[in-house]
PDB file of C-alpha atoms in Angstrom:
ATOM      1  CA  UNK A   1      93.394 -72.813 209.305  1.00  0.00           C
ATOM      2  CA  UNK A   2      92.251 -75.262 206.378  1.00  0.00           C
ATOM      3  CA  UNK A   3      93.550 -74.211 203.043  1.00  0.00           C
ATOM      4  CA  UNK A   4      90.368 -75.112 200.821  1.00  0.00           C
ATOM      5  CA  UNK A   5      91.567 -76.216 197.387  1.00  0.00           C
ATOM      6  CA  UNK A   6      89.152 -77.633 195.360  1.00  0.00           C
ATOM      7  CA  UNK A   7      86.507 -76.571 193.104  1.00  0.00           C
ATOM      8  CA  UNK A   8      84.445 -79.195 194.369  1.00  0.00           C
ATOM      9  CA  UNK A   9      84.704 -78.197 197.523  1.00  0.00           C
ATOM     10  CA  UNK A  10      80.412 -77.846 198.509  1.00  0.00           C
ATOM     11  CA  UNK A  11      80.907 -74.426 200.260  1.00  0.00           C
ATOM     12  CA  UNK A  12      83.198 -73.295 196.858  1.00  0.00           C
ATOM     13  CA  UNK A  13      79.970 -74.422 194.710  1.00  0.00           C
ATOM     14  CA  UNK A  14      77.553 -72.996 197.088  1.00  0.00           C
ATOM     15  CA  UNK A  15      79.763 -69.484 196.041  1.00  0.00           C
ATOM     16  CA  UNK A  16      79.566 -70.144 192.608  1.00  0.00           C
ATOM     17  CA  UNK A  17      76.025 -71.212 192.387  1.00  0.00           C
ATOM     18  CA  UNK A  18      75.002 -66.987 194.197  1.00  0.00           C
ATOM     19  CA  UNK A  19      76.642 -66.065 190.331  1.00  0.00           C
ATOM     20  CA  UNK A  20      72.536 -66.624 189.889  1.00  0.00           C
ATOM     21  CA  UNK A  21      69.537 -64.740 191.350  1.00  0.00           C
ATOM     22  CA  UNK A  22      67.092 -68.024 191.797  1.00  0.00           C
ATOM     23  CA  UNK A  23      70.026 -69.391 194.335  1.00  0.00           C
ATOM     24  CA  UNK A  24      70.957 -65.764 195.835  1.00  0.00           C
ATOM     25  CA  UNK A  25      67.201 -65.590 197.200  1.00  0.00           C
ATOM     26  CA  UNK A  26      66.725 -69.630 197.868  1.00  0.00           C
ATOM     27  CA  UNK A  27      70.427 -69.774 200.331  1.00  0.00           C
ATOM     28  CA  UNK A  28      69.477 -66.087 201.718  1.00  0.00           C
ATOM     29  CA  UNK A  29      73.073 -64.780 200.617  1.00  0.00           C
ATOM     30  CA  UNK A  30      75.454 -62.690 198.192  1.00  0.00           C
ATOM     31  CA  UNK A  31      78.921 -62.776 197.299  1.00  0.00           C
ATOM     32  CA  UNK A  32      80.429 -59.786 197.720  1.00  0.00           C
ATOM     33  CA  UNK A  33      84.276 -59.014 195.824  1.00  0.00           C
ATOM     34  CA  UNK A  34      86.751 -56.244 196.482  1.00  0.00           C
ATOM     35  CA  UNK A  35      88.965 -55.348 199.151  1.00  0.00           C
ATOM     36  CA  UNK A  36      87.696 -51.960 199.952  1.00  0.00           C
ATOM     37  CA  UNK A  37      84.352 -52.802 199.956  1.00  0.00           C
ATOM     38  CA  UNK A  38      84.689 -56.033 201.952  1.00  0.00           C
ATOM     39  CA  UNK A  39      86.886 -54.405 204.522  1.00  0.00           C
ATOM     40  CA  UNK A  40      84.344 -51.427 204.826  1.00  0.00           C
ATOM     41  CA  UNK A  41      81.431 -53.606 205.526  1.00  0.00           C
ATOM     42  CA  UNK A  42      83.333 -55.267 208.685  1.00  0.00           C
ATOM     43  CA  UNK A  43      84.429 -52.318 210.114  1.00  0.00           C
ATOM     44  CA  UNK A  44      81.380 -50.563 209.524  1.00  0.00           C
ATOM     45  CA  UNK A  45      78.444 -52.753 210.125  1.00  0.00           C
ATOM     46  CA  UNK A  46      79.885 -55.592 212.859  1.00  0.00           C
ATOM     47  CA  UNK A  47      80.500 -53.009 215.870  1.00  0.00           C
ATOM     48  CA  UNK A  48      77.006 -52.475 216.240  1.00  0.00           C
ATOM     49  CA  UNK A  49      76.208 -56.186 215.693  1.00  0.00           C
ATOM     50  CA  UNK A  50      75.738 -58.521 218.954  1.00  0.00           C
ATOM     51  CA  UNK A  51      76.043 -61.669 216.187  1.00  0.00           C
ATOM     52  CA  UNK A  52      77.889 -61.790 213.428  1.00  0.00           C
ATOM     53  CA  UNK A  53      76.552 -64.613 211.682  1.00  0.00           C
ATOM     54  CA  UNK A  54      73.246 -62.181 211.198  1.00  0.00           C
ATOM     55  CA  UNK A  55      75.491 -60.436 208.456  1.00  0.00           C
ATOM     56  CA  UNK A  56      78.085 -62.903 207.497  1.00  0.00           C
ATOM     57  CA  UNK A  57      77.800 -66.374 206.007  1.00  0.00           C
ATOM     58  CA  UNK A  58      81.641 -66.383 206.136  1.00  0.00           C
ATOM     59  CA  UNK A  59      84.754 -64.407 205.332  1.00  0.00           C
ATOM     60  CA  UNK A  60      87.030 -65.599 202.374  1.00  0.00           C
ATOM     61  CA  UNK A  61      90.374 -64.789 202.354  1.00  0.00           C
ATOM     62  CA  UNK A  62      93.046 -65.929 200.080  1.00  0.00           C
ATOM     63  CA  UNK A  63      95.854 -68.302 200.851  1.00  0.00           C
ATOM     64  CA  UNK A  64      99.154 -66.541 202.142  1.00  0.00           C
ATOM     65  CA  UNK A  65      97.059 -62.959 202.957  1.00  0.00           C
ATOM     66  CA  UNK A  66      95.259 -63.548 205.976  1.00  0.00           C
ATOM     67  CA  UNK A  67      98.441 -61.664 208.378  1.00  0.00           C
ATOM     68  CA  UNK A  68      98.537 -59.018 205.739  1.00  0.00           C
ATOM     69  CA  UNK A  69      94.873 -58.324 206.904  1.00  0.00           C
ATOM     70  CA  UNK A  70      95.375 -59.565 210.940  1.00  0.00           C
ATOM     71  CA  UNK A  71      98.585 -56.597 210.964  1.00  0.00           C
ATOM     72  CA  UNK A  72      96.051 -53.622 209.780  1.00  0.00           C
ATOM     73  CA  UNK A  73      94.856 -51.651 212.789  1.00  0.00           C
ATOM     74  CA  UNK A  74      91.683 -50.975 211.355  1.00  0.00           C
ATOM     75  CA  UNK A  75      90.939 -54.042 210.559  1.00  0.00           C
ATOM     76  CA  UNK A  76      91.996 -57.058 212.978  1.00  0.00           C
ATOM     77  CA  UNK A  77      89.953 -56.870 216.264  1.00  0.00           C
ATOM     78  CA  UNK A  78      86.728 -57.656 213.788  1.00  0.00           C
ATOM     79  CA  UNK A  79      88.648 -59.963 211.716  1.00  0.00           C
ATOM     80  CA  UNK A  80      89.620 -61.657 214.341  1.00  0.00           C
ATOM     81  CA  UNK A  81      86.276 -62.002 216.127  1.00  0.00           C
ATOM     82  CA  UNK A  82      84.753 -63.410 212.994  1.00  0.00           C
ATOM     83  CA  UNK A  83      87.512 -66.442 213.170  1.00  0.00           C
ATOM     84  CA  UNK A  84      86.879 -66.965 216.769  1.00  0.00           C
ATOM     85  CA  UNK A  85      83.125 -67.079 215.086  1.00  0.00           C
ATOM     86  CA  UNK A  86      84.376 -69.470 212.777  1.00  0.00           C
ATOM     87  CA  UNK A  87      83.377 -67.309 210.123  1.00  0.00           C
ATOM     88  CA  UNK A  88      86.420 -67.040 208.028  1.00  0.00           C
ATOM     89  CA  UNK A  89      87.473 -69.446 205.632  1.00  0.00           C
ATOM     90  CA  UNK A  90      90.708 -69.794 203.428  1.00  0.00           C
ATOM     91  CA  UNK A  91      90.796 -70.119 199.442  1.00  0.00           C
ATOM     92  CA  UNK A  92      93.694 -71.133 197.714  1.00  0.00           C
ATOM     93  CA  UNK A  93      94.616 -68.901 194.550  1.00  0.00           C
ATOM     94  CA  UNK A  94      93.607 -70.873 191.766  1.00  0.00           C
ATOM     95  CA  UNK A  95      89.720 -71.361 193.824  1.00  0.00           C
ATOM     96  CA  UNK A  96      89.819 -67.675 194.911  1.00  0.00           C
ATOM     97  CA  UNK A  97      90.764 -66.647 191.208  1.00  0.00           C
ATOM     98  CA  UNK A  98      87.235 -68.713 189.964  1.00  0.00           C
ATOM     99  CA  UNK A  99      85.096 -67.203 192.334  1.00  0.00           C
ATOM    100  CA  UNK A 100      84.629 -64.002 190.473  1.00  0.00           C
ATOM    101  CA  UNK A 101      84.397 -62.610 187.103  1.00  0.00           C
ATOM    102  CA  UNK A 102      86.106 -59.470 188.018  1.00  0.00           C
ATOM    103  CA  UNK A 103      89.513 -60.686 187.289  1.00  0.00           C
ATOM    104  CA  UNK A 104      91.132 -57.301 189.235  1.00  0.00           C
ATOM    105  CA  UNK A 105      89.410 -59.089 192.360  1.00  0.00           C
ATOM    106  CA  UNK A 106      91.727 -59.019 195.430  1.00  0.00           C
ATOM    107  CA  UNK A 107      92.638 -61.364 198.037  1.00  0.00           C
ATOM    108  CA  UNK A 108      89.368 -61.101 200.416  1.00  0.00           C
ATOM    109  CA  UNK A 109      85.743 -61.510 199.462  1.00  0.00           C
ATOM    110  CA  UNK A 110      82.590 -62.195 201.522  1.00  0.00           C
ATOM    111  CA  UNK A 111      79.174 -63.904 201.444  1.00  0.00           C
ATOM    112  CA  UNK A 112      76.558 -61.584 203.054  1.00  0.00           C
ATOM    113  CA  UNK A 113      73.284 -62.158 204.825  1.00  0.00           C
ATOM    114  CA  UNK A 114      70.352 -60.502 202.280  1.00  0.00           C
ATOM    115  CA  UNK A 115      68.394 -60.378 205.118  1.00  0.00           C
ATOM    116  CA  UNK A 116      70.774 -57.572 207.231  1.00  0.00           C
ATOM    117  CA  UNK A 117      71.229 -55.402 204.174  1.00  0.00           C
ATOM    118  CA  UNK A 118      67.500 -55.582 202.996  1.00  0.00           C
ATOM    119  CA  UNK A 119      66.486 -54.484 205.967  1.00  0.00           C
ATOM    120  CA  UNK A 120      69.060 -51.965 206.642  1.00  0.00           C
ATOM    121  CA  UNK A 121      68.315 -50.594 203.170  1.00  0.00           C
ATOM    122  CA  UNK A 122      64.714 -50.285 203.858  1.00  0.00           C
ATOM    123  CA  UNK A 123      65.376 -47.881 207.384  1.00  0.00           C
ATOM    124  CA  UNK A 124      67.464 -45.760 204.766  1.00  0.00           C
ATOM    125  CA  UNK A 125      64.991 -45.431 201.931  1.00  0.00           C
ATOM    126  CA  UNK A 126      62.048 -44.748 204.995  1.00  0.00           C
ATOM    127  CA  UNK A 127      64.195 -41.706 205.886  1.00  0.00           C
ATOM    128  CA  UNK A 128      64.699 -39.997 202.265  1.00  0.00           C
ATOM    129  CA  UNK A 129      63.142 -37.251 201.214  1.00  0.00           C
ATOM    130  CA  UNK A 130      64.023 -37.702 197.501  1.00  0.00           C
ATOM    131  CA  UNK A 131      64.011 -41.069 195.405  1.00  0.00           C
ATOM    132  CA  UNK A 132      63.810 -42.493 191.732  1.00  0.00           C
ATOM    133  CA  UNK A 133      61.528 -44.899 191.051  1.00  0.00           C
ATOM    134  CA  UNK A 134      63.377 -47.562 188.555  1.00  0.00           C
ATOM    135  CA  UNK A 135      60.810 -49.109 186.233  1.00  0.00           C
ATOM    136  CA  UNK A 136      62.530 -52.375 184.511  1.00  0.00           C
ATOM    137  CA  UNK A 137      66.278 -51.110 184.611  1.00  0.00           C
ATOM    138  CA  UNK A 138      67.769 -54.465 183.018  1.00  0.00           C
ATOM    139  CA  UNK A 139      71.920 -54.048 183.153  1.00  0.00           C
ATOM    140  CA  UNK A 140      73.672 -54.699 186.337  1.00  0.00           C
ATOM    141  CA  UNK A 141      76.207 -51.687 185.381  1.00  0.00           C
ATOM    142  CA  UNK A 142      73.629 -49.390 185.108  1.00  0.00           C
ATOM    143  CA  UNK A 143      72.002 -50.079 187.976  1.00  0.00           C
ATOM    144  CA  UNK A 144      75.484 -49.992 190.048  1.00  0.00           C
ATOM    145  CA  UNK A 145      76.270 -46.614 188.795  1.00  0.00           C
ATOM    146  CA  UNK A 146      73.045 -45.258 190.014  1.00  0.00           C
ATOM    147  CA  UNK A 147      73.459 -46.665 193.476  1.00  0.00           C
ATOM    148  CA  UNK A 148      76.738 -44.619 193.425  1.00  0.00           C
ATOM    149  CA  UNK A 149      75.242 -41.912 192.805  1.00  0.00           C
ATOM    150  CA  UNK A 150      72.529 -42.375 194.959  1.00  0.00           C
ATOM    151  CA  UNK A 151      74.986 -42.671 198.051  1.00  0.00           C
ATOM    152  CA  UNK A 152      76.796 -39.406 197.183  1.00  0.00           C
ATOM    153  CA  UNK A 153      73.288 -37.537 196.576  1.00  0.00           C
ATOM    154  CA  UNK A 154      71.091 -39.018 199.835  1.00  0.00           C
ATOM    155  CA  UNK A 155      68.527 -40.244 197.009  1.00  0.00           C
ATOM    156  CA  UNK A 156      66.203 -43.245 198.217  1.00  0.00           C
ATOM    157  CA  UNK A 157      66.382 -45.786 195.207  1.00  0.00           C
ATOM    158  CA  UNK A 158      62.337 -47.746 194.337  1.00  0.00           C
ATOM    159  CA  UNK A 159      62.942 -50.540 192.201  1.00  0.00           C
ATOM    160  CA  UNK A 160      59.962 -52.475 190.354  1.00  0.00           C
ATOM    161  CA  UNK A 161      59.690 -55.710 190.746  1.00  0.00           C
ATOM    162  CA  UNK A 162      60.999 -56.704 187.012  1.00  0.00           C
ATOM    163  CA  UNK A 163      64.094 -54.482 187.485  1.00  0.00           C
ATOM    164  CA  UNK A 164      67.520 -56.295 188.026  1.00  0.00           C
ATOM    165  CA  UNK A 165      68.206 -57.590 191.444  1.00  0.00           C
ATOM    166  CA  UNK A 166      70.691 -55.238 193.268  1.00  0.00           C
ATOM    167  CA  UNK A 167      72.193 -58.354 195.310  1.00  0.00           C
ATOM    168  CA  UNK A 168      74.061 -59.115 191.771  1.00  0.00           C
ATOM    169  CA  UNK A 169      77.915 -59.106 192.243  1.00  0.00           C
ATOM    170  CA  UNK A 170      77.773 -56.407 188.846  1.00  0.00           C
ATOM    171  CA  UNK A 171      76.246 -54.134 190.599  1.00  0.00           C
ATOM    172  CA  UNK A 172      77.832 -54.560 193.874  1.00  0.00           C
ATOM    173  CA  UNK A 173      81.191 -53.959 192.275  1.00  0.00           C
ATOM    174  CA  UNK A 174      80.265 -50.981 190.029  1.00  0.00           C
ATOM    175  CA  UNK A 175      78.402 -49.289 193.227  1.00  0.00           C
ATOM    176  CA  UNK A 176      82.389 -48.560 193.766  1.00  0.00           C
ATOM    177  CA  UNK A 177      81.799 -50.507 197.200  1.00  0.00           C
ATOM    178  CA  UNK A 178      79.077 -48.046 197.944  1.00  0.00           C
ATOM    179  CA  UNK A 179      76.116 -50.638 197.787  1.00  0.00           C
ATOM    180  CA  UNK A 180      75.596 -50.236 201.963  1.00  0.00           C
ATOM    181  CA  UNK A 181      75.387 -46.645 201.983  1.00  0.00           C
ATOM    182  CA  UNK A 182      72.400 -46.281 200.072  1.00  0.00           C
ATOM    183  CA  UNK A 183      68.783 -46.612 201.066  1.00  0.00           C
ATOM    184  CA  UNK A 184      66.836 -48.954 198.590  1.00  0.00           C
ATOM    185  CA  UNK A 185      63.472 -51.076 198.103  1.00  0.00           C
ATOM    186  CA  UNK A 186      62.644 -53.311 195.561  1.00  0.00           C
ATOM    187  CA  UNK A 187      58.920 -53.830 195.148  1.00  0.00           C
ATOM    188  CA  UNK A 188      57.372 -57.075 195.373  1.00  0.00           C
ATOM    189  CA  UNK A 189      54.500 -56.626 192.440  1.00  0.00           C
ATOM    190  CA  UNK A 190      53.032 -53.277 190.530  1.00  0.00           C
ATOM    191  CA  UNK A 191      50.770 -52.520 193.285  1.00  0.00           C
ATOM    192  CA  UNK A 192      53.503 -52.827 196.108  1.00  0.00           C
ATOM    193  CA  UNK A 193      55.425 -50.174 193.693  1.00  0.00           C
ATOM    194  CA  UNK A 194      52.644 -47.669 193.385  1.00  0.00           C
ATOM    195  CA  UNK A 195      52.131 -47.886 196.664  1.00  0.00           C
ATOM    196  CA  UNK A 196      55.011 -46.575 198.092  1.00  0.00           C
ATOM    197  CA  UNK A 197      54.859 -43.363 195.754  1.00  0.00           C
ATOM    198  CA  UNK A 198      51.838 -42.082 197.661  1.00  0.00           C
ATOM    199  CA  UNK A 199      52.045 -38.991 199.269  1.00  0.00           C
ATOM    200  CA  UNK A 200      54.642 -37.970 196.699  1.00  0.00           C
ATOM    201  CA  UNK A 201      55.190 -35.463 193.700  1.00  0.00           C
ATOM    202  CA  UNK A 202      55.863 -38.366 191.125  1.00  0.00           C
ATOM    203  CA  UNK A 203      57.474 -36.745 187.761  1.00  0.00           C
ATOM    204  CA  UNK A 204      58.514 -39.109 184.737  1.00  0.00           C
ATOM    205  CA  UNK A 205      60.980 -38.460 182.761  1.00  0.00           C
ATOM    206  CA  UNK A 206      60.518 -37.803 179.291  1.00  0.00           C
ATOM    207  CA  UNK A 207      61.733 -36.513 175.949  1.00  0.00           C
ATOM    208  CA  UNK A 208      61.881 -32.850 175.674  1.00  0.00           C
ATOM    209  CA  UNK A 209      58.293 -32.427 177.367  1.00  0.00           C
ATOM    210  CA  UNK A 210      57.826 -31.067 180.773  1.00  0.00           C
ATOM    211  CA  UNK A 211      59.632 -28.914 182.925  1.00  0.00           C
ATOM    212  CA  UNK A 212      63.894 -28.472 182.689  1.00  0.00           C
ATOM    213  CA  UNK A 213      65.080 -30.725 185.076  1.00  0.00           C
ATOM    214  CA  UNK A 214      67.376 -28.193 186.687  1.00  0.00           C
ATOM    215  CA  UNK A 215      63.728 -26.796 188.068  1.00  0.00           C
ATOM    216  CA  UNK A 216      63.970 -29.892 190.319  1.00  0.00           C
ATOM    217  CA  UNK A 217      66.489 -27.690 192.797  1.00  0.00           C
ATOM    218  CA  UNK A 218      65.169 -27.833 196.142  1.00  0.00           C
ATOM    219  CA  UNK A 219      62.164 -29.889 195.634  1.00  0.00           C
ATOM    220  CA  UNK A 220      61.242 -32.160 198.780  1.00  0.00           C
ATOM    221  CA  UNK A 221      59.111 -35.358 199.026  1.00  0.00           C
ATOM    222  CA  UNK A 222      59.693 -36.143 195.217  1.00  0.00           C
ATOM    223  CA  UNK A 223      60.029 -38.717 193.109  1.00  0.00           C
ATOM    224  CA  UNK A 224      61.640 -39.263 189.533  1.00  0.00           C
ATOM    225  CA  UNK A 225      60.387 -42.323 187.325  1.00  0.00           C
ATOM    226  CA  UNK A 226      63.018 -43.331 185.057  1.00  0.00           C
ATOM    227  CA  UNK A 227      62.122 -46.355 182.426  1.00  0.00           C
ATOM    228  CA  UNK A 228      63.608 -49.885 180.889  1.00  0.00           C
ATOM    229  CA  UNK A 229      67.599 -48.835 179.046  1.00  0.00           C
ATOM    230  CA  UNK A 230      65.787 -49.329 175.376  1.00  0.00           C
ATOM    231  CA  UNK A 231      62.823 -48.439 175.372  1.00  0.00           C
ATOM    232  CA  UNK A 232      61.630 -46.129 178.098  1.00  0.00           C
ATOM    233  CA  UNK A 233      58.752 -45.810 180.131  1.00  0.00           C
ATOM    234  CA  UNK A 234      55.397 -47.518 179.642  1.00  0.00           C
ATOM    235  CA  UNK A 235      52.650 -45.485 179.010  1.00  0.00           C
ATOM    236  CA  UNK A 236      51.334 -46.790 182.461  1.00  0.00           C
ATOM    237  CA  UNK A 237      53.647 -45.086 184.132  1.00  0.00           C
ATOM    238  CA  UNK A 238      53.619 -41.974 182.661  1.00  0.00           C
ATOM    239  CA  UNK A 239      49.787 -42.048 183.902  1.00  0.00           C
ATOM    240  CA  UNK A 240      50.896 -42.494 187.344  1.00  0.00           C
ATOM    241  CA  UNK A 241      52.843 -39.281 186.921  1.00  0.00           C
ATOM    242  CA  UNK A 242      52.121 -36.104 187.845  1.00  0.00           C
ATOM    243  CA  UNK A 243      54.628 -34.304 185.924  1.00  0.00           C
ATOM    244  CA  UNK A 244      57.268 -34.857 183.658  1.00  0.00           C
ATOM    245  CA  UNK A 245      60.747 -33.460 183.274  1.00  0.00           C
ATOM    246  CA  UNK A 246      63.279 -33.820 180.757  1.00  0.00           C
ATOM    247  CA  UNK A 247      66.814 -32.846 180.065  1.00  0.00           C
ATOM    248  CA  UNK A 248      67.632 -30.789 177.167  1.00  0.00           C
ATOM    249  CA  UNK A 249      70.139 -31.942 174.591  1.00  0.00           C
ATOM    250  CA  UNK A 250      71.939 -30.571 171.553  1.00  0.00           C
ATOM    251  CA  UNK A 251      73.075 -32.154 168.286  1.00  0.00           C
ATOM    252  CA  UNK A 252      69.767 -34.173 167.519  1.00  0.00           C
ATOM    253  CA  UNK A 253      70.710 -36.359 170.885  1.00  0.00           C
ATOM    254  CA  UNK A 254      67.583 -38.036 172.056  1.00  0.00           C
ATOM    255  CA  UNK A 255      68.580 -39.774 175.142  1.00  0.00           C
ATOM    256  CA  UNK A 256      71.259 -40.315 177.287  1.00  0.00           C
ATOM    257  CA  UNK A 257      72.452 -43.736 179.284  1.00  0.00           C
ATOM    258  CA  UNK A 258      69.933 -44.276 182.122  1.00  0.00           C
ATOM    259  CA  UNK A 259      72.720 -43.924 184.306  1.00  0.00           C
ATOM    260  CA  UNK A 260      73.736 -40.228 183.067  1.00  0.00           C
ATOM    261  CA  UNK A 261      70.282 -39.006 183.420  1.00  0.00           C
ATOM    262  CA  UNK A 262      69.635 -40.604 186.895  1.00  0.00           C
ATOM    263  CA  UNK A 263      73.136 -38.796 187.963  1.00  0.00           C
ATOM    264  CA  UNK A 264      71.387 -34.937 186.858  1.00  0.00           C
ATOM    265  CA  UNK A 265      67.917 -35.674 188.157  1.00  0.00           C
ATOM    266  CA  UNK A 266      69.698 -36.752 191.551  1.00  0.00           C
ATOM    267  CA  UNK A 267      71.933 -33.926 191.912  1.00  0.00           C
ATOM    268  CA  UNK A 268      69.549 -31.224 190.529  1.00  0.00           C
ATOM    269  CA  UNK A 269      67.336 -32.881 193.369  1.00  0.00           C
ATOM    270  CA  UNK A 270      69.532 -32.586 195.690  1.00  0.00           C
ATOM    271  CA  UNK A 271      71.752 -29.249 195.027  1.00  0.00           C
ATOM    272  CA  UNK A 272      70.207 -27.306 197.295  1.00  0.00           C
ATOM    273  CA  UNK A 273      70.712 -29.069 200.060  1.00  0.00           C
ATOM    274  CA  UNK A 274      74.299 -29.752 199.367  1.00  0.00           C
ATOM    275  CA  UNK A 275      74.904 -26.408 198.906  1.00  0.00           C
ATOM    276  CA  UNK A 276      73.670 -25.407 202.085  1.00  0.00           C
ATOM    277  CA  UNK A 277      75.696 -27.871 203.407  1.00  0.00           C
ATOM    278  CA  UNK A 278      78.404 -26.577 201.964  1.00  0.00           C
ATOM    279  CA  UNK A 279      79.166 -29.342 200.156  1.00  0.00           C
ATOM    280  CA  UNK A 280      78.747 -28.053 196.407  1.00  0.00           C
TER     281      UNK A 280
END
């Protein structure tokens, strides 16, 4: 196979250039770092699929690692299906090393079809009975954490339209590989946002007014609205609410990162259930 070792390379720039959303929705695609999630992915998602090229754009594994990958079990018959594809390509280690900012990145990376996962997201977030609705959430991190929560919880995840874009490879990364296990939408305008909280108990969270949020256990068909990192929610959104619940604090603490207080509302949400389950 090709060793490709140049930065100017026009699939190497096409890579670099998904670093930005305007290019990530114009080519269709996201690059995706990290062994364990890239591994997961293929195993997980390209059994089921008749073609791969309707999830991958290609397969990029570094120079001098591609038998590492071709000897584990779990692993090879896919890999090997997406060369015969000719999906797989082969960086060297200084290209591979400036295709991501993570610089604990391993040795295999991916470019993904948006398409497959938006649409796979969308079946997931149809089926939940629970979800936050994410009004202007502007760091990548934050985001990522939430999705990780999200997956362990079962919570559906609404984004407005001005929120980050969950295709970024921040929030891939610090999802902890966990970005295809959760079911997510992210609105189109205000009105496409509003109108997928019908027909649910919408609740905003606010600052020490409303109900504890550990009354949330058990509650079905619900939805928490959780505002921007700085400053909150707009009062527009508080009118679409028809509750709001807050989290107590101690030592004149007003808020907590948007993160930590999406973790409690999801797992108060959801404690019942996992308890049931036997699971908590």
């Amino acid at each position: 196979m090709e060793v490709i070792n140049s930065l100017g390379n026009n699939y190497v720039k096409k890579i670099c250039s998904l670093k930005k959303k305007k290019y990530r929705d114009s080519e269709g695609c996201f690059f995706a770092t990290g062994e364990k999630f890239v591994k997961d992915l293929i195993v997980a998602n390209l059994p089921g699929c008749s073609d791969a090229h309707h999830i991958v754009d290609a397969v990029i594994v570094e120079d001098g690692y591609l038998e590492k990958y071709l000897s584990q079990t779990r692993l090879a018959g896919q890999l090997k299906k997406l060369i015969a594809a000719g999906l797989v390509k082969c960086f060297s280690s200084q290209v591979m090393g400036k295709l991501s900012d993570d610089k604990s990145a391993q040795h295999i990376a991916a470019v993904l079809k948006k398409s497959f996962f938006v649409q796979a997201a969308a079946n997931k977030f149809d089926l939940s009975e629970n979800i936050l609705g994410l009004c202007e959430i502007q760091d990548p991190r934050n985001l990522g954490a939430i999705m990780r929560t999200a997956a362990a919880t079962g919570t559906g995840l609404l984004l407005s339209n001005d929120s980050c874009d969950v295709f970024s490879d921040k929030v891939i990364r610090t999802s902890a590989g966990l970005f295809d296990r959760v079911g997510f939408v992210q609105a189109t305008s205000r009105e496409d946002f509003l109108n997928r909280l019908k027909d649910r108990r919408v609740f905003a969270a606010a600052l020490n007014e409303g109900m504890i949020y550990t009354n949330l256990n058990g509650m079905k068909n619900t939805c928490i609205l959780m505002g921007n990192e700085g400053r909150g929610l707009y009062e527009d959104d508080f009118n679409i609410a028809t509750d709001k619940v807050f989290i107590p604090m101690e030592n004149d603490v007003d808020s907590l990162n948007v993160g930590v207080a999406a973790s409690l509302f999801m797992f108060e949400l959801n404690r019942k259930e996992l308890i049931n389950e036997g699971r908590a």
